[in-house]
XYZ file of C-alpha atoms in Angstrom:
124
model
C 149.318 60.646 -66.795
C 148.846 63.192 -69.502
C 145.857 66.265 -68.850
C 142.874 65.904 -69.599
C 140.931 67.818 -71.388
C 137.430 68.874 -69.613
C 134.397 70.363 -69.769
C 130.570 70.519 -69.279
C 129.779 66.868 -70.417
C 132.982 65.202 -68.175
C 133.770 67.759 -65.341
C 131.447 66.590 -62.492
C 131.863 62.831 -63.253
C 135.989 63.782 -63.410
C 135.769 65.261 -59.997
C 133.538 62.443 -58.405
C 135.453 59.100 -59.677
C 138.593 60.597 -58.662
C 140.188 60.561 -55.351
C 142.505 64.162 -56.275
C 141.750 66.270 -59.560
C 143.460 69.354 -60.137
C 141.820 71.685 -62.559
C 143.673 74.110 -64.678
C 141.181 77.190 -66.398
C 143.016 78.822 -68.991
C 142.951 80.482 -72.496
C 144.897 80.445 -75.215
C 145.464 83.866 -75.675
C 146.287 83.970 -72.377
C 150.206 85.027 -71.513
C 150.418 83.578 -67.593
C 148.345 80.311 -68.903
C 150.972 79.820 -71.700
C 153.605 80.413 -68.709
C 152.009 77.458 -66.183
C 151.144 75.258 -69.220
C 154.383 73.426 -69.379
C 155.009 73.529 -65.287
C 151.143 71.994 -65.080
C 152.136 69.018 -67.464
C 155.459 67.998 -65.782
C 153.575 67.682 -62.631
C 150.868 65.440 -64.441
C 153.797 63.168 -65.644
C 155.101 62.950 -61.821
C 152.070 62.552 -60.157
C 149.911 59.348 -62.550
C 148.028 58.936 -59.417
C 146.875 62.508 -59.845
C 144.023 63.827 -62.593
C 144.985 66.822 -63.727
C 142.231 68.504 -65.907
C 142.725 71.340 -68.021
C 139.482 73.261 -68.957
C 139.453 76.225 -71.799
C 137.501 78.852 -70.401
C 136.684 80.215 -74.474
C 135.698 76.520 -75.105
C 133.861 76.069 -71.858
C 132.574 79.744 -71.124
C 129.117 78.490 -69.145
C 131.559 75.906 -66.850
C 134.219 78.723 -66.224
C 130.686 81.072 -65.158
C 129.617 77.953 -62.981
C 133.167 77.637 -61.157
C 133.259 81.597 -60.637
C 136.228 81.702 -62.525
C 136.831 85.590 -62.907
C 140.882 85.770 -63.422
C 143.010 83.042 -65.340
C 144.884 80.757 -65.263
C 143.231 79.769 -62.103
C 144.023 76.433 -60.656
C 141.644 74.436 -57.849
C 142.348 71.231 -56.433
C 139.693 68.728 -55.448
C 139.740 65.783 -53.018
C 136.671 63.060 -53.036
C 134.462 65.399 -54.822
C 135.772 68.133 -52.419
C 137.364 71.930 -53.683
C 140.001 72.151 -51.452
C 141.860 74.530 -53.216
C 141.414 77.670 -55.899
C 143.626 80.206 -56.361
C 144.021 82.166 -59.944
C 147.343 83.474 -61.263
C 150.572 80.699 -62.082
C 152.358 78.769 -60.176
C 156.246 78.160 -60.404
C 156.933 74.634 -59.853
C 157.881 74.885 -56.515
C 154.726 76.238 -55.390
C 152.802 73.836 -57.555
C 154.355 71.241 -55.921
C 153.250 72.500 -52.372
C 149.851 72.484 -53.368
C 150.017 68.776 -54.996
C 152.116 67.861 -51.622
C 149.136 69.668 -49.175
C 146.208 68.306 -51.066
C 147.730 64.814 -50.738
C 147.962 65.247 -47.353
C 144.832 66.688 -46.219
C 142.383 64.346 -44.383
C 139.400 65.810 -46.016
C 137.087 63.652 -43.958
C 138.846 65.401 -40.796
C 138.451 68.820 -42.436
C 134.590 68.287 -43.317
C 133.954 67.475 -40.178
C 135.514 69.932 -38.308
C 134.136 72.584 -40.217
C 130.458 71.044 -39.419
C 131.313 70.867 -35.743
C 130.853 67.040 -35.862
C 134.617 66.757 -34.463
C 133.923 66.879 -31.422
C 130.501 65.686 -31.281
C 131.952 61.913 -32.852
C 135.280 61.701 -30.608
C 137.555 62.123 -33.325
């Protein structure tokens, strides 16, 4: 599946209707986002199961405030409506791929509730 391109109007519906969206913040001008760009989209092609957003932090200034962007490219990962994952700087396709590979992994029902404390409280 190609990107996507998002911003204020589509971001929060993107994240909720989709079981796993990764979102890429970048700028044109910037070097390390030009770098990642073409990693990011081979990933999208292997992964059509995946979203994979791309948001333009000059385009979408008051969405990259909102998301506490303050270093790009920064890339978070989100699982049923979830951030599971936000890191800034680019990945090399290796790495990418361990993130992709962990997020599909991660029972983020499991995770929610064990950071509430409900774990042990339900018999899980």
């Amino acid at each position: 599946m190609p990107t996507v391109e998002l911003g204020a109007e589509n971001f929060e519906s993107t994240v909720t209707d989709n079981e796993i969206v990764l979102v890429d913040f970048w700028a044109s001008w910037c070097g390390p986002c030009r770098q990642f760009a073409p990693v990011y989209d081979a990933a999208s092609a292997e992964h059509p199961e995946i979203v994979f957003g791309k948001v333009d932090t000059e385009a979408e200034q008051a969405l990259a405030g909102a998301a506490n962007i303050t270093s790009i490219p920064t890339l978070m990962a989100f699982k049923k409506g979830n951030l599971v994952f936000s890191q800034p700087g680019a990945l090399p396709a290796p790495a990418l791929k361990q993130v992709i590979d962990a997020v599909v992994e991660l029972d983020v029902d499991k995770a929610l509730a064990e950071q509430s404390g409900e774990s042990a409280e339900s018999g899980e």
